[in-house]
Amino acid sequence: MSYDYDDQNVFAKILRGEIPNDTVLETAHSLAFNDISPQAPVHVLVIPKGPYVTYDHFSAEASDAEILDYTRAVQAVIEKLGVAPGGAGQGYRLLVNSGEAGVQEVPHLHTHVLGGRVLGRMLPG
Ligand code: AMP
Protein backbone atom coordinates (compact mmCIF):
# COMPACT_ATOMS: atom_id res chain seq x y z
CA MET A 1 0.00 0.00 0.00
CA SER A 2 1.34 3.46 -0.83
CA TYR A 3 0.01 6.66 0.62
CA ASP A 4 0.13 10.09 -1.03
CA TYR A 5 0.43 12.95 1.43
CA ASP A 6 -0.65 16.41 0.25
CA ASP A 7 1.54 18.87 2.13
CA GLN A 8 -0.80 21.75 1.24
CA ASN A 9 -3.58 20.48 3.52
CA VAL A 10 -4.71 22.83 6.28
CA PHE A 11 -3.22 20.80 9.13
CA ALA A 12 0.17 20.69 7.40
CA LYS A 13 -0.05 24.49 7.25
CA ILE A 14 -0.88 24.61 10.97
CA LEU A 15 2.12 22.41 11.73
CA ARG A 16 4.39 24.69 9.69
CA GLY A 17 3.02 27.72 11.56
CA GLU A 18 1.52 29.20 8.38
CA ILE A 19 -1.96 29.49 9.90
CA PRO A 20 -2.90 29.84 13.57
CA ASN A 21 -4.51 27.27 15.82
CA ASP A 22 -5.99 27.20 19.31
CA THR A 23 -3.57 24.74 20.90
CA VAL A 24 -4.76 22.48 23.72
CA LEU A 25 -1.48 20.64 24.13
CA GLU A 26 1.68 19.75 22.24
CA THR A 27 4.03 16.81 22.63
CA ALA A 28 7.17 15.69 20.79
CA HIS A 29 5.20 14.04 17.98
CA SER A 30 1.62 15.32 18.33
CA LEU A 31 -0.45 18.49 18.44
CA ALA A 32 -3.97 18.96 19.83
CA PHE A 33 -6.09 22.03 19.07
CA ASN A 34 -9.70 23.10 19.22
CA ASP A 35 -11.82 22.41 16.15
CA ILE A 36 -12.66 25.63 14.31
CA SER A 37 -16.29 24.52 13.95
CA PRO A 38 -17.09 22.65 17.19
CA GLN A 39 -19.86 20.06 17.12
CA ALA A 40 -19.92 19.67 20.92
CA PRO A 41 -18.81 21.69 23.98
CA VAL A 42 -15.52 19.75 23.82
CA HIS A 43 -14.27 19.26 20.27
CA VAL A 44 -10.52 18.86 20.00
CA LEU A 45 -8.49 17.48 17.10
CA VAL A 46 -5.34 15.49 17.85
CA ILE A 47 -2.87 15.15 14.98
CA PRO A 48 0.51 13.53 14.60
CA LYS A 49 3.24 15.94 13.48
CA GLY A 50 4.39 13.44 10.85
CA PRO A 51 2.92 13.36 7.32
CA TYR A 52 0.26 10.66 7.68
CA VAL A 53 -3.00 10.73 5.75
CA THR A 54 -5.14 8.22 7.62
CA TYR A 55 -5.18 6.00 10.68
CA ASP A 56 -4.16 2.96 8.61
CA HIS A 57 -1.26 4.94 7.07
CA PHE A 58 -0.08 6.06 10.52
CA SER A 59 -0.45 2.62 12.06
CA ALA A 60 1.48 1.01 9.21
CA GLU A 61 4.35 3.47 8.84
CA ALA A 62 4.80 5.60 11.97
CA SER A 63 7.57 4.73 14.42
CA ASP A 64 6.82 3.13 17.76
CA ALA A 65 7.73 6.43 19.41
CA GLU A 66 5.22 8.35 17.28
CA ILE A 67 2.45 5.83 17.92
CA LEU A 68 3.07 5.82 21.67
CA ASP A 69 3.23 9.61 21.76
CA TYR A 70 0.00 9.97 19.78
CA THR A 71 -1.90 7.48 21.92
CA ARG A 72 -0.76 9.24 25.08
CA ALA A 73 -1.54 12.66 23.60
CA VAL A 74 -5.16 11.61 23.06
CA GLN A 75 -5.27 10.41 26.67
CA ALA A 76 -3.76 13.68 27.88
CA VAL A 77 -6.45 15.66 26.04
CA ILE A 78 -9.17 13.52 27.62
CA GLU A 79 -7.67 14.13 31.05
CA LYS A 80 -7.01 17.83 30.52
CA LEU A 81 -10.57 18.51 29.37
CA GLY A 82 -12.10 16.37 32.11
CA VAL A 83 -14.25 14.20 29.88
CA ALA A 84 -13.21 10.75 31.07
CA PRO A 85 -16.13 8.53 32.17
CA GLY A 86 -16.65 8.84 35.90
CA GLY A 87 -15.40 12.42 35.92
CA ALA A 88 -17.43 15.60 35.60
CA GLY A 89 -17.57 15.31 31.83
CA GLN A 90 -19.13 11.83 31.95
CA GLY A 91 -17.56 10.41 28.82
CA TYR A 92 -16.40 11.23 25.32
CA ARG A 93 -16.26 9.92 21.77
CA LEU A 94 -13.21 9.45 19.55
CA LEU A 95 -13.83 9.73 15.83
CA VAL A 96 -11.39 9.22 12.97
CA ASN A 97 -12.88 9.85 9.54
CA SER A 98 -10.78 8.17 6.86
CA GLY A 99 -11.02 8.47 3.10
CA GLU A 100 -13.98 9.07 0.83
CA ALA A 101 -16.48 6.73 2.47
CA GLY A 102 -15.43 8.02 5.89
CA VAL A 103 -16.03 11.58 4.63
CA GLN A 104 -12.57 12.81 5.61
CA GLU A 105 -12.23 16.48 4.70
CA VAL A 106 -8.63 17.14 5.75
CA PRO A 107 -6.14 14.53 4.45
CA HIS A 108 -3.92 14.52 7.54
CA LEU A 109 -4.77 12.02 10.29
CA HIS A 110 -6.80 13.59 13.06
CA THR A 111 -8.71 12.11 15.96
CA HIS A 112 -11.77 14.10 16.99
CA VAL A 113 -12.23 14.13 20.78
CA LEU A 114 -15.88 15.01 21.39
CA GLY A 115 -17.61 15.47 24.73
CA GLY A 116 -19.27 17.84 27.15
CA ARG A 117 -22.78 16.66 26.36
CA VAL A 118 -24.62 13.42 25.63
CA LEU A 119 -23.61 12.82 22.02
CA GLY A 120 -26.46 10.67 20.79
CA ARG A 121 -26.18 7.58 18.66
CA MET A 122 -22.98 6.95 16.74
CA LEU A 123 -24.45 7.36 13.27
CA PRO A 124 -27.70 9.00 12.13
CA GLY A 125 -30.44 6.76 10.84
P1 AMP B 1 -12.86 15.58 8.95
O1 AMP B 1 -14.19 15.72 8.25
O2 AMP B 1 -12.83 14.42 9.88
O3 AMP B 1 -11.70 15.61 7.97
O4 AMP B 1 -12.76 16.85 9.89
C1 AMP B 1 -12.02 17.98 9.61
C2 AMP B 1 -12.22 18.93 10.77
O5 AMP B 1 -11.25 19.95 10.70
C3 AMP B 1 -13.59 19.62 10.79
O6 AMP B 1 -14.25 19.32 12.02
C4 AMP B 1 -13.24 21.10 10.67
O7 AMP B 1 -14.11 21.93 11.42
C5 AMP B 1 -11.82 21.14 11.18
N1 AMP B 1 -11.00 22.21 10.71
C6 AMP B 1 -10.81 22.62 9.43
N2 AMP B 1 -9.94 23.64 9.37
C7 AMP B 1 -9.55 23.88 10.65
C8 AMP B 1 -8.66 24.82 11.26
N3 AMP B 1 -7.99 25.73 10.54
N4 AMP B 1 -8.51 24.79 12.60
C9 AMP B 1 -9.19 23.88 13.35
N5 AMP B 1 -10.03 22.97 12.82
C10 AMP B 1 -10.22 22.98 11.50
GROMACS .gro file of N, CA and C and ligand atoms in nm:
model
  398
    1MET      N    1   0.085  -0.120   0.000
    1MET     CA    2   0.000   0.000   0.000
    1MET      C    3   0.089   0.125   0.000
    2SER      N    4   0.060   0.220  -0.089
    2SER     CA    5   0.134   0.346  -0.083
    2SER      C    6   0.036   0.459  -0.052
    3TYR      N    7   0.086   0.557   0.015
    3TYR     CA    8   0.001   0.666   0.062
    3TYR      C    9   0.057   0.797   0.010
    4ASP      N   10  -0.029   0.878  -0.052
    4ASP     CA   11   0.013   1.009  -0.103
    4ASP      C   12  -0.027   1.117  -0.005
    5TYR      N   13   0.070   1.188   0.046
    5TYR     CA   14   0.043   1.295   0.143
    5TYR      C   15   0.048   1.430   0.073
    6ASP      N   16  -0.058   1.507   0.085
    6ASP     CA   17  -0.065   1.641   0.025
    6ASP      C   18  -0.019   1.744   0.130
    7ASP      N   19   0.100   1.798   0.110
    7ASP     CA   20   0.154   1.887   0.213
    7ASP      C   21   0.093   2.028   0.210
    8GLN      N   22  -0.008   2.046   0.125
    8GLN     CA   23  -0.080   2.175   0.124
    8GLN      C   24  -0.210   2.169   0.204
    9ASN      N   25  -0.235   2.055   0.272
    9ASN     CA   26  -0.358   2.048   0.352
    9ASN      C   27  -0.349   2.141   0.472
   10VAL      N   28  -0.465   2.177   0.526
   10VAL     CA   29  -0.471   2.283   0.628
   10VAL      C   30  -0.396   2.245   0.756
   11PHE      N   31  -0.392   2.117   0.790
   11PHE     CA   32  -0.322   2.080   0.913
   11PHE      C   33  -0.170   2.082   0.892
   12ALA      N   34  -0.125   2.053   0.771
   12ALA     CA   35   0.017   2.069   0.740
   12ALA      C   36   0.056   2.216   0.755
   13LYS      N   37  -0.033   2.305   0.713
   13LYS     CA   38  -0.005   2.449   0.725
   13LYS      C   39  -0.002   2.491   0.872
   14ILE      N   40  -0.092   2.434   0.952
   14ILE     CA   41  -0.088   2.461   1.097
   14ILE      C   42   0.044   2.414   1.155
   15LEU      N   43   0.087   2.295   1.118
   15LEU     CA   44   0.212   2.241   1.173
   15LEU      C   45   0.334   2.324   1.132
   16ARG      N   46   0.327   2.384   1.014
   16ARG     CA   47   0.439   2.469   0.969
   16ARG      C   48   0.429   2.611   1.025
   17GLY      N   49   0.320   2.639   1.099
   17GLY     CA   50   0.302   2.772   1.156
   17GLY      C   51   0.251   2.874   1.056
   18GLU      N   52   0.197   2.827   0.943
   18GLU     CA   53   0.152   2.920   0.838
   18GLU      C   54   0.013   2.974   0.868
   19ILE      N   55  -0.066   2.899   0.944
   19ILE     CA   56  -0.196   2.949   0.990
   19ILE      C   57  -0.207   2.917   1.139
   20PRO      N   58  -0.284   3.000   1.211
   20PRO     CA   59  -0.290   2.984   1.357
   20PRO      C   60  -0.377   2.867   1.399
   21ASN      N   61  -0.361   2.827   1.524
   21ASN     CA   62  -0.451   2.727   1.582
   21ASN      C   63  -0.465   2.757   1.730
   22ASP      N   64  -0.571   2.702   1.788
   22ASP     CA   65  -0.599   2.720   1.931
   22ASP      C   66  -0.551   2.594   2.003
   23THR      N   67  -0.422   2.596   2.038
   23THR     CA   68  -0.357   2.474   2.090
   23THR      C   69  -0.410   2.435   2.228
   24VAL      N   70  -0.438   2.305   2.243
   24VAL     CA   71  -0.476   2.248   2.372
   24VAL      C   72  -0.353   2.188   2.439
   25LEU      N   73  -0.275   2.114   2.362
   25LEU     CA   74  -0.148   2.064   2.413
   25LEU      C   75  -0.060   2.020   2.296
   26GLU      N   76   0.069   2.016   2.325
   26GLU     CA   77   0.168   1.975   2.224
   26GLU      C   78   0.267   1.880   2.289
   27THR      N   79   0.302   1.776   2.217
   27THR     CA   80   0.403   1.681   2.263
   27THR      C   81   0.512   1.670   2.156
   28ALA      N   82   0.607   1.582   2.175
   28ALA     CA   83   0.717   1.569   2.079
   28ALA      C   84   0.667   1.537   1.939
   29HIS      N   85   0.565   1.452   1.930
   29HIS     CA   86   0.520   1.404   1.798
   29HIS      C   87   0.375   1.435   1.766
   30SER      N   88   0.306   1.511   1.851
   30SER     CA   89   0.162   1.532   1.833
   30SER      C   90   0.123   1.674   1.871
   31LEU      N   91   0.011   1.718   1.812
   31LEU     CA   92  -0.045   1.849   1.844
   31LEU      C   93  -0.196   1.833   1.859
   32ALA      N   94  -0.252   1.898   1.962
   32ALA     CA   95  -0.397   1.896   1.983
   32ALA      C   96  -0.445   2.040   1.985
   33PHE      N   97  -0.555   2.066   1.914
   33PHE     CA   98  -0.609   2.203   1.907
   33PHE      C   99  -0.760   2.196   1.893
   34ASN      N  100  -0.824   2.306   1.930
   34ASN     CA  101  -0.970   2.310   1.922
   34ASN      C  102  -1.016   2.315   1.777
   35ASP      N  103  -1.123   2.239   1.749
   35ASP     CA  104  -1.182   2.241   1.615
   35ASP      C  105  -1.240   2.380   1.589
   36ILE      N  106  -1.222   2.427   1.467
   36ILE     CA  107  -1.266   2.563   1.431
   36ILE      C  108  -1.419   2.570   1.422
   37SER      N  109  -1.483   2.457   1.408
   37SER     CA  110  -1.629   2.452   1.395
   37SER      C  111  -1.683   2.343   1.489
   38PRO      N  112  -1.681   2.371   1.621
   38PRO     CA  113  -1.709   2.265   1.719
   38PRO      C  114  -1.850   2.208   1.709
   39GLN      N  115  -1.858   2.077   1.719
   39GLN     CA  116  -1.986   2.006   1.712
   39GLN      C  117  -2.035   1.966   1.852
   40ALA      N  118  -1.959   2.000   1.954
   40ALA     CA  119  -1.992   1.967   2.092
   40ALA      C  120  -1.915   2.063   2.181
   41PRO      N  121  -1.953   2.076   2.309
   41PRO     CA  122  -1.881   2.169   2.398
   41PRO      C  123  -1.730   2.140   2.403
   42VAL      N  124  -1.693   2.013   2.399
   42VAL     CA  125  -1.552   1.975   2.382
   42VAL      C  126  -1.537   1.917   2.242
   43HIS      N  127  -1.454   1.979   2.161
   43HIS     CA  128  -1.427   1.926   2.027
   43HIS      C  129  -1.282   1.961   1.992
   44VAL      N  130  -1.195   1.868   2.020
   44VAL     CA  131  -1.052   1.886   2.000
   44VAL      C  132  -1.005   1.789   1.892
   45LEU      N  133  -0.912   1.834   1.810
   45LEU     CA  134  -0.849   1.748   1.710
   45LEU      C  135  -0.707   1.717   1.755
   46VAL      N  136  -0.671   1.590   1.751
   46VAL     CA  137  -0.534   1.549   1.785
   46VAL      C  138  -0.470   1.497   1.657
   47ILE      N  139  -0.356   1.555   1.621
   47ILE     CA  140  -0.287   1.515   1.498
   47ILE      C  141  -0.143   1.475   1.529
   48PRO      N  142  -0.092   1.379   1.452
   48PRO     CA  143   0.051   1.353   1.460
   48PRO      C  144   0.125   1.463   1.383
   49LYS      N  145   0.247   1.493   1.421
   49LYS     CA  146   0.324   1.594   1.348
   49LYS      C  147   0.379   1.538   1.217
   50GLY      N  148   0.389   1.408   1.207
   50GLY     CA  149   0.439   1.344   1.085
   50GLY      C  150   0.334   1.346   0.975
   51PRO      N  151   0.379   1.325   0.849
   51PRO     CA  152   0.292   1.336   0.732
   51PRO      C  153   0.212   1.209   0.704
   52TYR      N  154   0.109   1.186   0.782
   52TYR     CA  155   0.026   1.066   0.768
   52TYR      C  156  -0.116   1.105   0.729
   53VAL      N  157  -0.170   1.037   0.631
   53VAL     CA  158  -0.300   1.073   0.575
   53VAL      C  159  -0.415   1.019   0.660
   54THR      N  160  -0.403   0.892   0.698
   54THR     CA  161  -0.514   0.822   0.762
   54THR      C  162  -0.462   0.741   0.881
   55TYR      N  163  -0.556   0.685   0.955
   55TYR     CA  164  -0.518   0.600   1.068
   55TYR      C  165  -0.440   0.477   1.020
   56ASP      N  166  -0.485   0.417   0.910
   56ASP     CA  167  -0.416   0.296   0.861
   56ASP      C  168  -0.275   0.331   0.812
   57HIS      N  169  -0.259   0.449   0.749
   57HIS     CA  170  -0.126   0.494   0.707
   57HIS      C  171  -0.035   0.510   0.829
   58PHE      N  172  -0.085   0.581   0.929
   58PHE     CA  173  -0.008   0.606   1.052
   58PHE      C  174   0.029   0.475   1.120
   59SER      N  175  -0.069   0.388   1.135
   59SER     CA  176  -0.045   0.262   1.206
   59SER      C  177   0.057   0.175   1.134
   60ALA      N  178   0.057   0.184   1.000
   60ALA     CA  179   0.148   0.101   0.921
   60ALA      C  180   0.289   0.157   0.920
   61GLU      N  181   0.304   0.290   0.916
   61GLU     CA  182   0.435   0.347   0.884
   61GLU      C  183   0.498   0.434   0.993
   62ALA      N  184   0.422   0.477   1.091
   62ALA     CA  185   0.480   0.560   1.197
   62ALA      C  186   0.572   0.475   1.285
   63SER      N  187   0.666   0.542   1.349
   63SER     CA  188   0.757   0.473   1.442
   63SER      C  189   0.683   0.439   1.571
   64ASP      N  190   0.741   0.346   1.645
   64ASP     CA  191   0.682   0.313   1.776
   64ASP      C  192   0.672   0.437   1.863
   65ALA      N  193   0.773   0.522   1.858
   65ALA     CA  194   0.773   0.643   1.941
   65ALA      C  195   0.657   0.735   1.902
   66GLU      N  196   0.633   0.749   1.773
   66GLU     CA  197   0.522   0.835   1.728
   66GLU      C  198   0.388   0.777   1.772
   67ILE      N  199   0.373   0.646   1.757
   67ILE     CA  200   0.245   0.583   1.792
   67ILE      C  201   0.219   0.593   1.942
   68LEU      N  202   0.323   0.570   2.021
   68LEU     CA  203   0.307   0.582   2.167
   68LEU      C  204   0.273   0.726   2.205
   69ASP      N  205   0.345   0.819   2.146
   69ASP     CA  206   0.323   0.961   2.176
   69ASP      C  207   0.180   1.001   2.140
   70TYR      N  208   0.134   0.958   2.024
   70TYR     CA  209   0.000   0.997   1.978
   70TYR      C  210  -0.108   0.938   2.069
   71THR      N  211  -0.092   0.813   2.104
   71THR     CA  212  -0.190   0.748   2.192
   71THR      C  213  -0.196   0.820   2.326
   72ARG      N  214  -0.080   0.854   2.378
   72ARG     CA  215  -0.076   0.924   2.508
   72ARG      C  216  -0.124   1.068   2.495
   73ALA      N  217  -0.105   1.129   2.380
   73ALA     CA  218  -0.154   1.266   2.360
   73ALA      C  219  -0.307   1.268   2.363
   74VAL      N  220  -0.369   1.169   2.300
   74VAL     CA  221  -0.516   1.161   2.306
   74VAL      C  222  -0.561   1.146   2.452
   75GLN      N  223  -0.493   1.060   2.525
   75GLN     CA  224  -0.527   1.041   2.667
   75GLN      C  225  -0.509   1.171   2.745
   76ALA      N  226  -0.403   1.243   2.716
   76ALA     CA  227  -0.376   1.368   2.788
   76ALA      C  228  -0.485   1.472   2.760
   77VAL      N  229  -0.536   1.475   2.637
   77VAL     CA  230  -0.645   1.566   2.604
   77VAL      C  231  -0.770   1.528   2.683
   78ILE      N  232  -0.800   1.400   2.687
   78ILE     CA  233  -0.917   1.352   2.762
   78ILE      C  234  -0.906   1.393   2.908
   79GLU      N  235  -0.787   1.377   2.964
   79GLU     CA  236  -0.767   1.413   3.105
   79GLU      C  237  -0.773   1.564   3.123
   80LYS      N  238  -0.707   1.637   3.037
   80LYS     CA  239  -0.701   1.783   3.052
   80LYS      C  240  -0.840   1.845   3.043
   81LEU      N  241  -0.923   1.793   2.956
   81LEU     CA  242  -1.057   1.851   2.937
   81LEU      C  243  -1.162   1.789   3.029
   82GLY      N  244  -1.121   1.691   3.108
   82GLY     CA  245  -1.210   1.637   3.211
   82GLY      C  246  -1.329   1.560   3.158
   83VAL      N  247  -1.311   1.491   3.047
   83VAL     CA  248  -1.425   1.420   2.988
   83VAL      C  249  -1.421   1.269   3.008
   84ALA      N  250  -1.326   1.220   3.085
   84ALA     CA  251  -1.321   1.075   3.107
   84ALA      C  252  -1.447   1.027   3.178
   85PRO      N  253  -1.497   0.908   3.145
   85PRO     CA  254  -1.613   0.853   3.217
   85PRO      C  255  -1.583   0.848   3.367
   86GLY      N  256  -1.685   0.882   3.445
   86GLY     CA  257  -1.665   0.884   3.590
   86GLY      C  258  -1.627   1.021   3.641
   87GLY      N  259  -1.573   1.105   3.554
   87GLY     CA  260  -1.540   1.242   3.592
   87GLY      C  261  -1.659   1.334   3.564
   88ALA      N  262  -1.635   1.463   3.579
   88ALA     CA  263  -1.743   1.560   3.560
   88ALA      C  264  -1.799   1.554   3.419
   89GLY      N  265  -1.713   1.528   3.321
   89GLY     CA  266  -1.757   1.531   3.183
   89GLY      C  267  -1.838   1.410   3.139
   90GLN      N  268  -1.828   1.301   3.215
   90GLN     CA  269  -1.913   1.183   3.195
   90GLN      C  270  -1.897   1.113   3.061
   91GLY      N  271  -1.781   1.123   3.001
   91GLY     CA  272  -1.756   1.041   2.882
   91GLY      C  273  -1.728   1.124   2.758
   92TYR      N  274  -1.684   1.057   2.655
   92TYR     CA  275  -1.640   1.123   2.532
   92TYR      C  276  -1.654   1.025   2.416
   93ARG      N  277  -1.632   1.078   2.297
   93ARG     CA  278  -1.626   0.992   2.177
   93ARG      C  279  -1.503   1.028   2.097
   94LEU      N  280  -1.432   0.926   2.049
   94LEU     CA  281  -1.321   0.945   1.955
   94LEU      C  282  -1.371   0.910   1.816
   95LEU      N  283  -1.336   0.993   1.720
   95LEU     CA  284  -1.383   0.973   1.583
   95LEU      C  285  -1.268   0.999   1.487
   96VAL      N  286  -1.246   0.905   1.397
   96VAL     CA  287  -1.139   0.922   1.297
   96VAL      C  288  -1.199   0.895   1.160
   97ASN      N  289  -1.236   1.000   1.090
   97ASN     CA  290  -1.288   0.985   0.954
   97ASN      C  291  -1.171   0.957   0.860
   98SER      N  292  -1.189   0.859   0.772
   98SER     CA  293  -1.078   0.817   0.686
   98SER      C  294  -1.127   0.792   0.544
   99GLY      N  295  -1.073   0.870   0.451
   99GLY     CA  296  -1.102   0.847   0.310
   99GLY      C  297  -1.241   0.893   0.268
  100GLU      N  298  -1.275   0.857   0.145
  100GLU     CA  299  -1.398   0.907   0.083
  100GLU      C  300  -1.523   0.858   0.156
  101ALA      N  301  -1.530   0.727   0.181
  101ALA     CA  302  -1.648   0.673   0.247
  101ALA      C  303  -1.658   0.721   0.391
  102GLY      N  304  -1.544   0.749   0.453
  102GLY     CA  305  -1.543   0.802   0.589
  102GLY      C  306  -1.567   0.952   0.595
  103VAL      N  307  -1.579   1.014   0.477
  103VAL     CA  308  -1.603   1.158   0.463
  103VAL      C  309  -1.496   1.238   0.540
  104GLN      N  310  -1.372   1.208   0.504
  104GLN     CA  311  -1.257   1.281   0.561
  104GLN      C  312  -1.234   1.407   0.478
  105GLU      N  313  -1.240   1.523   0.543
  105GLU     CA  314  -1.223   1.648   0.470
  105GLU      C  315  -1.077   1.691   0.463
  106VAL      N  316  -1.004   1.671   0.571
  106VAL     CA  317  -0.863   1.714   0.575
  106VAL      C  318  -0.775   1.589   0.569
  107PRO      N  319  -0.691   1.578   0.465
  107PRO     CA  320  -0.614   1.453   0.445
  107PRO      C  321  -0.485   1.447   0.527
  108HIS      N  322  -0.500   1.472   0.655
  108HIS     CA  323  -0.392   1.452   0.754
  108HIS      C  324  -0.460   1.389   0.875
  109LEU      N  325  -0.412   1.274   0.919
  109LEU     CA  326  -0.477   1.202   1.029
  109LEU      C  327  -0.514   1.295   1.143
  110HIS      N  328  -0.637   1.285   1.187
  110HIS     CA  329  -0.680   1.359   1.306
  110HIS      C  330  -0.784   1.277   1.378
  111THR      N  331  -0.771   1.273   1.511
  111THR     CA  332  -0.871   1.211   1.596
  111THR      C  333  -0.954   1.322   1.659
  112HIS      N  334  -1.086   1.316   1.633
  112HIS     CA  335  -1.177   1.410   1.699
  112HIS      C  336  -1.201   1.359   1.841
  113VAL      N  337  -1.184   1.444   1.941
  113VAL     CA  338  -1.223   1.413   2.078
  113VAL      C  339  -1.346   1.499   2.108
  114LEU      N  340  -1.459   1.431   2.122
  114LEU     CA  341  -1.588   1.501   2.139
  114LEU      C  342  -1.644   1.471   2.276
  115GLY      N  343  -1.700   1.571   2.342
  115GLY     CA  344  -1.761   1.547   2.473
  115GLY      C  345  -1.827   1.673   2.524
  116GLY      N  346  -1.864   1.669   2.652
  116GLY     CA  347  -1.927   1.784   2.715
  116GLY      C  348  -2.079   1.782   2.710
  117ARG      N  349  -2.133   1.687   2.638
  117ARG     CA  350  -2.278   1.666   2.636
  117ARG      C  351  -2.303   1.523   2.594
  118VAL      N  352  -2.427   1.474   2.614
  118VAL     CA  353  -2.462   1.342   2.563
  118VAL      C  354  -2.465   1.351   2.411
  119LEU      N  355  -2.389   1.265   2.345
  119LEU     CA  356  -2.361   1.282   2.202
  119LEU      C  357  -2.461   1.214   2.110
  120GLY      N  358  -2.550   1.134   2.165
  120GLY     CA  359  -2.646   1.067   2.079
  120GLY      C  360  -2.586   0.943   2.015
  121ARG      N  361  -2.664   0.882   1.928
  121ARG     CA  362  -2.618   0.758   1.866
  121ARG      C  363  -2.499   0.786   1.774
  122MET      N  364  -2.422   0.680   1.748
  122MET     CA  365  -2.298   0.695   1.674
  122MET      C  366  -2.319   0.749   1.533
  123LEU      N  367  -2.418   0.693   1.462
  123LEU     CA  368  -2.445   0.736   1.327
  123LEU      C  369  -2.593   0.770   1.315
  124PRO      N  370  -2.628   0.870   1.232
  124PRO     CA  371  -2.770   0.900   1.213
  124PRO      C  372  -2.839   0.787   1.137
  125GLY      N  373  -2.966   0.772   1.162
  125GLY     CA  374  -3.044   0.676   1.084
  125GLY      C  375  -3.035   0.535   1.138
  126AMP     P1  376  -1.286   1.558   0.895
  126AMP     O1  377  -1.419   1.572   0.825
  126AMP     O2  378  -1.283   1.442   0.988
  126AMP     O3  379  -1.170   1.561   0.797
  126AMP     O4  380  -1.276   1.685   0.989
  126AMP     C1  381  -1.202   1.798   0.961
  126AMP     C2  382  -1.222   1.893   1.077
  126AMP     O5  383  -1.125   1.995   1.070
  126AMP     C3  384  -1.359   1.962   1.079
  126AMP     O6  385  -1.425   1.932   1.202
  126AMP     C4  386  -1.324   2.110   1.067
  126AMP     O7  387  -1.411   2.193   1.142
  126AMP     C5  388  -1.182   2.114   1.118
  126AMP     N1  389  -1.100   2.221   1.071
  126AMP     C6  390  -1.081   2.262   0.943
  126AMP     N2  391  -0.994   2.364   0.937
  126AMP     C7  392  -0.955   2.388   1.065
  126AMP     C8  393  -0.866   2.482   1.126
  126AMP     N3  394  -0.799   2.573   1.054
  126AMP     N4  395  -0.851   2.479   1.260
  126AMP     C9  396  -0.919   2.388   1.335
  126AMP     N5  397  -1.003   2.297   1.282
  126AMP    C10  398  -1.022   2.298   1.150
   0.00000   0.00000   0.00000
